Coordinates of C-alpha atoms and ligand atoms in Angstrom, one line a residue:
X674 CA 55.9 129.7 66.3
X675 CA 55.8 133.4 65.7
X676 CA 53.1 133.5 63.6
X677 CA 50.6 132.1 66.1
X678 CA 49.5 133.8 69.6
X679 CA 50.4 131.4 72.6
X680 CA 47.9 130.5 75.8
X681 CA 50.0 129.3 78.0
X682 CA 48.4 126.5 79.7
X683 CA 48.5 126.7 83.7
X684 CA 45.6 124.0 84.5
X685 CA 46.5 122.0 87.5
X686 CA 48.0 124.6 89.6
X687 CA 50.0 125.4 86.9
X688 CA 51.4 121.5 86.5
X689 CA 51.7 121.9 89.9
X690 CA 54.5 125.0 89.9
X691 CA 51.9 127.2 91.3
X692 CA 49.7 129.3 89.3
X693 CA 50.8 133.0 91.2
X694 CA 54.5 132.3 90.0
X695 CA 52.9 131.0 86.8
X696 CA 51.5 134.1 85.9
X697 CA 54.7 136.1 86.4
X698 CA 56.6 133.8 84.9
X699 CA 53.8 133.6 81.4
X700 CA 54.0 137.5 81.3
X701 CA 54.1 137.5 77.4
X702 CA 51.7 134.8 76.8
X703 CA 48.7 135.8 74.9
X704 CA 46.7 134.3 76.9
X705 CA 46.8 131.4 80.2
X706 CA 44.3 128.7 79.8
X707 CA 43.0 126.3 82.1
X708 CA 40.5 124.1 83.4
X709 CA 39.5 125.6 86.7
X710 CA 37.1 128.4 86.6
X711 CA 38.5 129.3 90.1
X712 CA 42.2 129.4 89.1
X713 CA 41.0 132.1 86.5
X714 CA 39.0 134.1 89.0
X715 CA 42.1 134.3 91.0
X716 CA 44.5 135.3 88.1
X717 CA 42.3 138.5 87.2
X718 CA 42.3 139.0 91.0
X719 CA 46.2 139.0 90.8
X720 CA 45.9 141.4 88.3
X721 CA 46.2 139.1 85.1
X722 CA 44.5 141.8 82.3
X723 CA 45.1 139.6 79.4
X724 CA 42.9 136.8 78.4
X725 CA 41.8 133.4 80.3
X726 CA 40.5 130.4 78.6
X727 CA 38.8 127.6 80.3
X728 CA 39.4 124.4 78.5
X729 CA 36.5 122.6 79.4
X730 CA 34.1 125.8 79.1
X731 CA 32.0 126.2 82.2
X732 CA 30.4 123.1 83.9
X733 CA 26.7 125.1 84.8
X734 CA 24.6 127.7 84.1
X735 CA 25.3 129.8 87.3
X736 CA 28.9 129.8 86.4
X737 CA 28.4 132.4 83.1
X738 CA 27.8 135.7 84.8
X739 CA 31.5 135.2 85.9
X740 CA 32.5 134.6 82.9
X741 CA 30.8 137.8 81.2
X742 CA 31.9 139.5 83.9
X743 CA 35.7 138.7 84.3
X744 CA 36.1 138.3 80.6
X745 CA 36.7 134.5 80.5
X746 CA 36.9 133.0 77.4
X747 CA 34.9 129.2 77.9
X748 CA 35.3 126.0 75.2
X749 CA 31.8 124.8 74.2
X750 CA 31.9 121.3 73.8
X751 CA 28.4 120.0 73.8
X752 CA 24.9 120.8 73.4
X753 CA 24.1 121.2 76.8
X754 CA 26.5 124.3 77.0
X755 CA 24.9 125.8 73.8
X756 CA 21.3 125.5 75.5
X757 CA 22.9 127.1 78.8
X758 CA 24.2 129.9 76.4
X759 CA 20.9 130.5 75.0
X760 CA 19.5 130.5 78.9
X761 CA 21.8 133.4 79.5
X762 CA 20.4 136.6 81.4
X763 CA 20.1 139.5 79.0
X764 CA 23.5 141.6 78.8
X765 CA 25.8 138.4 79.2
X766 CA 28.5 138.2 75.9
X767 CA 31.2 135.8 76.6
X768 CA 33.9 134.7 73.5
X769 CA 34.0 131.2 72.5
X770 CA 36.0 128.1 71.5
X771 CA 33.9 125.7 69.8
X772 CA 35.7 122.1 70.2
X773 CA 35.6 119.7 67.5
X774 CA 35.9 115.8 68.6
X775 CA 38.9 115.7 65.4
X776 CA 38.9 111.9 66.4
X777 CA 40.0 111.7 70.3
X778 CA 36.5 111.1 71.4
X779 CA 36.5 113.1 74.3
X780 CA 35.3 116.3 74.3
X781 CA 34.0 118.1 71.4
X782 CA 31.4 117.9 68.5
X783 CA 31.9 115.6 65.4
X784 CA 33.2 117.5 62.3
X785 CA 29.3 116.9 61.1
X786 CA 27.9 118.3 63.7
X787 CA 30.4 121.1 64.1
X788 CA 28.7 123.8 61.8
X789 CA 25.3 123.2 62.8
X790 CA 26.6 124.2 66.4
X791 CA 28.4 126.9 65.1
X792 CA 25.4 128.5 63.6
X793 CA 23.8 128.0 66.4
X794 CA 26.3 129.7 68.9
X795 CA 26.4 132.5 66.3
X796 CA 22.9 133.2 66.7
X797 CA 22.9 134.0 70.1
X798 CA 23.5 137.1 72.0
X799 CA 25.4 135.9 74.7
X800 CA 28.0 134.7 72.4
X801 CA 30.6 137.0 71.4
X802 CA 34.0 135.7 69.1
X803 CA 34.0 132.1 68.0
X804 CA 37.3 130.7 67.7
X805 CA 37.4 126.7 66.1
X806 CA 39.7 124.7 68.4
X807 CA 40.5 120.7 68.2
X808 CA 42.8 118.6 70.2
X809 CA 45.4 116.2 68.9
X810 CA 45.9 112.6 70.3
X811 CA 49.1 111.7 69.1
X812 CA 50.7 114.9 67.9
X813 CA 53.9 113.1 69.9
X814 CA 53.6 110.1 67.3
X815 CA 52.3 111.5 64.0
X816 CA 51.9 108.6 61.8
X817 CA 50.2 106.5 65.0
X818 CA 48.0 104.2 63.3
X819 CA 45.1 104.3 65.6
X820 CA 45.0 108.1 64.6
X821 CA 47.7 110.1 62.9
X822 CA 47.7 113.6 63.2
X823 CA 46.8 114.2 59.4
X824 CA 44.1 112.8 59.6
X825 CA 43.3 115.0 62.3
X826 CA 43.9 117.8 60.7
X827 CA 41.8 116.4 57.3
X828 CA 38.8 116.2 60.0
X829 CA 39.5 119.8 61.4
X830 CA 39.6 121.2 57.8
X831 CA 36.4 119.5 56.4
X832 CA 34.4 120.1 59.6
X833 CA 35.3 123.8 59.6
X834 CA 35.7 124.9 55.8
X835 CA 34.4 128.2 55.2
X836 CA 33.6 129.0 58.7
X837 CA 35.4 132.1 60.0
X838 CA 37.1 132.8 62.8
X839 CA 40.2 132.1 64.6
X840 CA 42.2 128.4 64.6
X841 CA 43.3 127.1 68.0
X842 CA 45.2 124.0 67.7
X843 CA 48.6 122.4 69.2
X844 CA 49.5 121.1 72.0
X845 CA 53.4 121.1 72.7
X846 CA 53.7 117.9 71.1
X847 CA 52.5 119.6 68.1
X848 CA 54.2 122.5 68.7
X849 CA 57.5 121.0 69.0
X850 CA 56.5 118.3 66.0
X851 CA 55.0 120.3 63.9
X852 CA 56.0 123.8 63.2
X853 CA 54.7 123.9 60.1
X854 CA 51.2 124.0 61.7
X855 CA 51.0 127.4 62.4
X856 CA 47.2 128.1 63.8
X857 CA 46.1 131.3 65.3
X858 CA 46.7 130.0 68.5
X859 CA 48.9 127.1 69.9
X860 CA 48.0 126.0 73.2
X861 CA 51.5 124.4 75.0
X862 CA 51.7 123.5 78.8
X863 CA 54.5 121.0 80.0
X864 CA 56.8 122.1 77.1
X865 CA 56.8 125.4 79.1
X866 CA 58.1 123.9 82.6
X867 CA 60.4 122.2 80.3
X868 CA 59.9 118.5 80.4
X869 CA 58.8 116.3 77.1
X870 CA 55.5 115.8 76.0
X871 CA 56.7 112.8 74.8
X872 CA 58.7 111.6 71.3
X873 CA 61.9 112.8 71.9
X874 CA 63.5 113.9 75.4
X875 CA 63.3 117.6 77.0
X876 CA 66.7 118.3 76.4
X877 CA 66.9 116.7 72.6
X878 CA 63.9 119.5 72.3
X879 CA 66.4 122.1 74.0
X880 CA 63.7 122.2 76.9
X881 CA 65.1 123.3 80.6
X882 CA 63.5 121.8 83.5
X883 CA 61.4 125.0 85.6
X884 CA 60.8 122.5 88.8
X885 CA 63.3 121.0 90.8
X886 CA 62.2 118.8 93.8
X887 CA 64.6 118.3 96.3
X888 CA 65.3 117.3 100.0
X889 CA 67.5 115.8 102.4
X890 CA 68.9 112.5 103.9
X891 CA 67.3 112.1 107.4
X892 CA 69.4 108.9 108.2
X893 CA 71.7 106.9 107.7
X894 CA 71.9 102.5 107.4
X895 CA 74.0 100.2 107.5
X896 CA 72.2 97.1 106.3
X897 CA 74.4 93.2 106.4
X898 CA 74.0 91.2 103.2
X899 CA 71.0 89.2 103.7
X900 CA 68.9 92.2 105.3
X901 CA 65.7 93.8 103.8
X902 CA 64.5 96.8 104.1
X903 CA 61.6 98.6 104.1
X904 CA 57.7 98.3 103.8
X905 CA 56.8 94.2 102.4
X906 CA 60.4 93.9 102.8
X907 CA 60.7 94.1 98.6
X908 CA 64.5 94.7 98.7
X909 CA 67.1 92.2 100.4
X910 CA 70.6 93.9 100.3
X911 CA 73.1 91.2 98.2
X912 CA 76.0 92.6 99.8
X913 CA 76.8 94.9 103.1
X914 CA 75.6 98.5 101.7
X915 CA 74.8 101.9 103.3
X916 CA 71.3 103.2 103.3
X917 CA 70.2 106.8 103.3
X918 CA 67.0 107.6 104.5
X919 CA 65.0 110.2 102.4
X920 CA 62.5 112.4 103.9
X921 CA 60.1 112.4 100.8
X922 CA 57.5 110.0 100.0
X923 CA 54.1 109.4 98.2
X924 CA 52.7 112.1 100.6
X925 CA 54.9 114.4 98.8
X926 CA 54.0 113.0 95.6
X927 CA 56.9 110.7 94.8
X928 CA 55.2 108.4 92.9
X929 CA 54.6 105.3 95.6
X930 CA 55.2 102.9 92.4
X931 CA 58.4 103.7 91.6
X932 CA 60.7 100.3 91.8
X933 CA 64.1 100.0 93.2
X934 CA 66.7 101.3 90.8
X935 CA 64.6 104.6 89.9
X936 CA 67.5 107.1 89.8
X937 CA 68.0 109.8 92.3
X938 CA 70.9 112.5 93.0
X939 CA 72.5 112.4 96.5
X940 CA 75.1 114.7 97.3
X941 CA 75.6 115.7 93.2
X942 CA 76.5 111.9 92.6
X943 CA 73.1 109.9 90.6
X944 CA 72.2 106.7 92.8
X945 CA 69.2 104.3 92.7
X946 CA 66.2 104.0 95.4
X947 CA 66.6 100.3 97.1
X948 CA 63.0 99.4 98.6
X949 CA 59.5 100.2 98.8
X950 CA 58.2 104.1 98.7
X951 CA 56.3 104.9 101.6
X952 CA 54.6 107.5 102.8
X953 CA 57.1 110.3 104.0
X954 CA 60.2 108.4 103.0
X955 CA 62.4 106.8 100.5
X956 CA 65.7 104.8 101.0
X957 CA 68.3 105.0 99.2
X958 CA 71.5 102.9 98.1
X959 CA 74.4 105.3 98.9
X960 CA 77.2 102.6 98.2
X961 CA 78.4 105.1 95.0
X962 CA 78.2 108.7 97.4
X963 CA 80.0 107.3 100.8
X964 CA 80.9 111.1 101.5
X965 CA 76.7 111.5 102.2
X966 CA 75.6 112.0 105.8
X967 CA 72.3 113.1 107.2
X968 CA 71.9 116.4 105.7
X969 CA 72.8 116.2 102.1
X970 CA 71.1 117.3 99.5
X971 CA 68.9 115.1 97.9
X972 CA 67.2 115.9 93.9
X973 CA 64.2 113.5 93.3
X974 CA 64.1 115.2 89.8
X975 CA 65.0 118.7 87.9
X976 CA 67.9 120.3 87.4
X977 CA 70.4 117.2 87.0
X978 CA 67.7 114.5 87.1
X979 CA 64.5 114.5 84.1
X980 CA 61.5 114.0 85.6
X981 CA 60.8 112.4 82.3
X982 CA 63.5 109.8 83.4
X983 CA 61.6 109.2 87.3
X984 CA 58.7 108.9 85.5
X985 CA 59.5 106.4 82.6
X986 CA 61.0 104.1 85.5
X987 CA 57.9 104.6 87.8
X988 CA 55.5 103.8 84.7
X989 CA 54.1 107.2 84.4
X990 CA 54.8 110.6 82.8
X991 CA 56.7 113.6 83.8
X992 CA 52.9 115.4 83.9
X993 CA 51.4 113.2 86.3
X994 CA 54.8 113.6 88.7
X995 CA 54.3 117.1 88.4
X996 CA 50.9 117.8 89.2
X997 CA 50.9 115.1 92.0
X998 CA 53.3 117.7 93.9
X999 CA 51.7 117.7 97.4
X1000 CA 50.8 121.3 98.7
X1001 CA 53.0 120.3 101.8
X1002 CA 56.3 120.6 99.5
X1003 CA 57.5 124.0 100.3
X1004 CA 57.9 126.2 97.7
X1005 CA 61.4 128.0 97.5
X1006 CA 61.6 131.5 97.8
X1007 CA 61.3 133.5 94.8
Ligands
LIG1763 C1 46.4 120.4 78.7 C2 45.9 120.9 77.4 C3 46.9 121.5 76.5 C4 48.4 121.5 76.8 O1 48.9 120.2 76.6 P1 50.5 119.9 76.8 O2 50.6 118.5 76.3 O3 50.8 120.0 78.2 O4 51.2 120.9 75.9 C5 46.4 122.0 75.3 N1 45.1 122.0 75.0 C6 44.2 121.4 75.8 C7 42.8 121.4 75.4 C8 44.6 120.9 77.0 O5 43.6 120.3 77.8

């Protein structure tokens, strides 16, 4: 979209790829937006000169002089961050991103309401640029009944018309969906670690996977026909098969609900998981990869395996898999 400036969006630890490497990696973003007014402090401490943009806006009072001071751009959302604005020590002035509530119902104000708060933010000294920002629900699924993105957009334009400033507006859903809607600013995150935000799949979108989650077989099983295995004893092997024993469970944050026959890479060759997920391992059916011993590689997702495709099978999305990456996972080496 080269007509709109980008904030790249690094909430969540950077969706969990780590928000230093983030920030080296987001070098010609615009902007990096999040949701923790921590996370921002410590980009401008790493040297981040660009702008930040909290996506929730500041949760109190006491947080502003921060803001002021390390240039943060906040979202205003309600009224209660309006009257904390006009609260605001003398000599405070930070820029703004009044939300509009387009129809999620989440954050934001109704496009009624929206001007009023406008006018009120613009009347106070604290408050330096207003930008007009909205969120769409189903930019992955225009035409969803419940709330297609056009009507969205109708809400956005009525509630804003004639009000000046910058537009802030898609997520990568929208972004990928909707080129034509070319605001100001475009706010993408997990198109940008390169899995789907949904509608079609990363690579259909030409999207390459930044996060690859890997480790090694620990052990090896041979189970008889008739044997279980594992936690609740979920899986009972039909046949004689070999087991390999995965050091990498829900602690790790492999989700604990994927079922047997999620896919998994051992060795370069894709097999299935065979019994419960629990805590520090997962087991493996290694009947297709009979070359793999303890030591081979293992890929939970990445590279050769979609998180989208872990994720469909464990009931969740590639997002949640992501940011549920526990800090013990090393981190490879730059
Ligand atoms: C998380 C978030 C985004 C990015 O969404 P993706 O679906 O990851 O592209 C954009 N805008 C807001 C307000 C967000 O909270």
């Amino acid at each position: 979209m080269p007509a709109s400036k980008v904030w790249a969006v690094v909430k969540a630890n950077a969706y969990g790829h780590g928000l230093e490497r983030a920030m080296r990696a987001f070098d010609d973003a615009d902007g990096l937006a999040m949701i923790e007014t921590e996370a921002a402090a410590r980009l401008r401490e790493l040297g981040w000169q660009k702008r930040l943009l909290l996506l929730e806006g500041f949760f109190d009072a006491s947080d502003l002089p921060l803001l002021s001071r390390l240039k943060i751009d906040t979202a205003v959302h309600c009224d209660e961050q309006i009257d904390m604005l006009a609260r605001a020590e003398p000599g405070m002035k930070v820029d703004v991103h009044l939300k509009m509530n387009s129809g999620m119902n989440r954050l934001g104000f109704t496009p009624a309401a929206f001007r009023g708060a406008w006018e009120r933010l613009r009347a106070l000294p604290a408050v330096g640029n207003i930008t007009l920002m909205t969120h769409f629900a189903n930019a992955d699924d225009v035409l969803n009944p419940g709330l297609p993105l056009r009507e969205q957009l109708s809400r956005f334009a009525a509630g804003t018309e004639g009000l000046p400033g910058e537009r802030s507006l898609s997520n990568s859903a929208a972004v990928l969906a909707c080129r034509e809607l070319a605001s100001h600013w475009v706010r993408p995150g997990i198109m940008l670690y390169g899995a789907t935000p949904g509608g079609r799949s990363a690579r259909e979108y030409g999207l390459e996977p930044a996060m690859t989650l890997e480790s090694e077989i620990i052990g090896v099983q041979q189970v008889a026909a008739g044997e279980s295995i594992g936690y609740g004893s979920r899986f009972t092997a039909t046949a004689p098969m070999t087991v390999g024993v995965v050091a990498c469970g829900y602690a790790d944050g492999y989700p604990r609900h994927a079922p047997a026959g999620t896919p998994v890479i051992v060795d370069g060759v894709r097999t299935v998981i065979a019994g419960r997920v629990s805590m520090d391992m997962i087991t493996v059916d290694l009947t297709p990869v009979p070359q793999a011993r303890v030591g081979s590689r293992v890929e939970l997702w990445g590279r050769s395996l979609p998180i989208d495709e872990v994720a469909g099978a464990a009931g969740t999305i590639g997002y949640e898999l992501m940011c549920a990456v526990a800090p013990r996972v090393r981190m490879a080496e730059d």
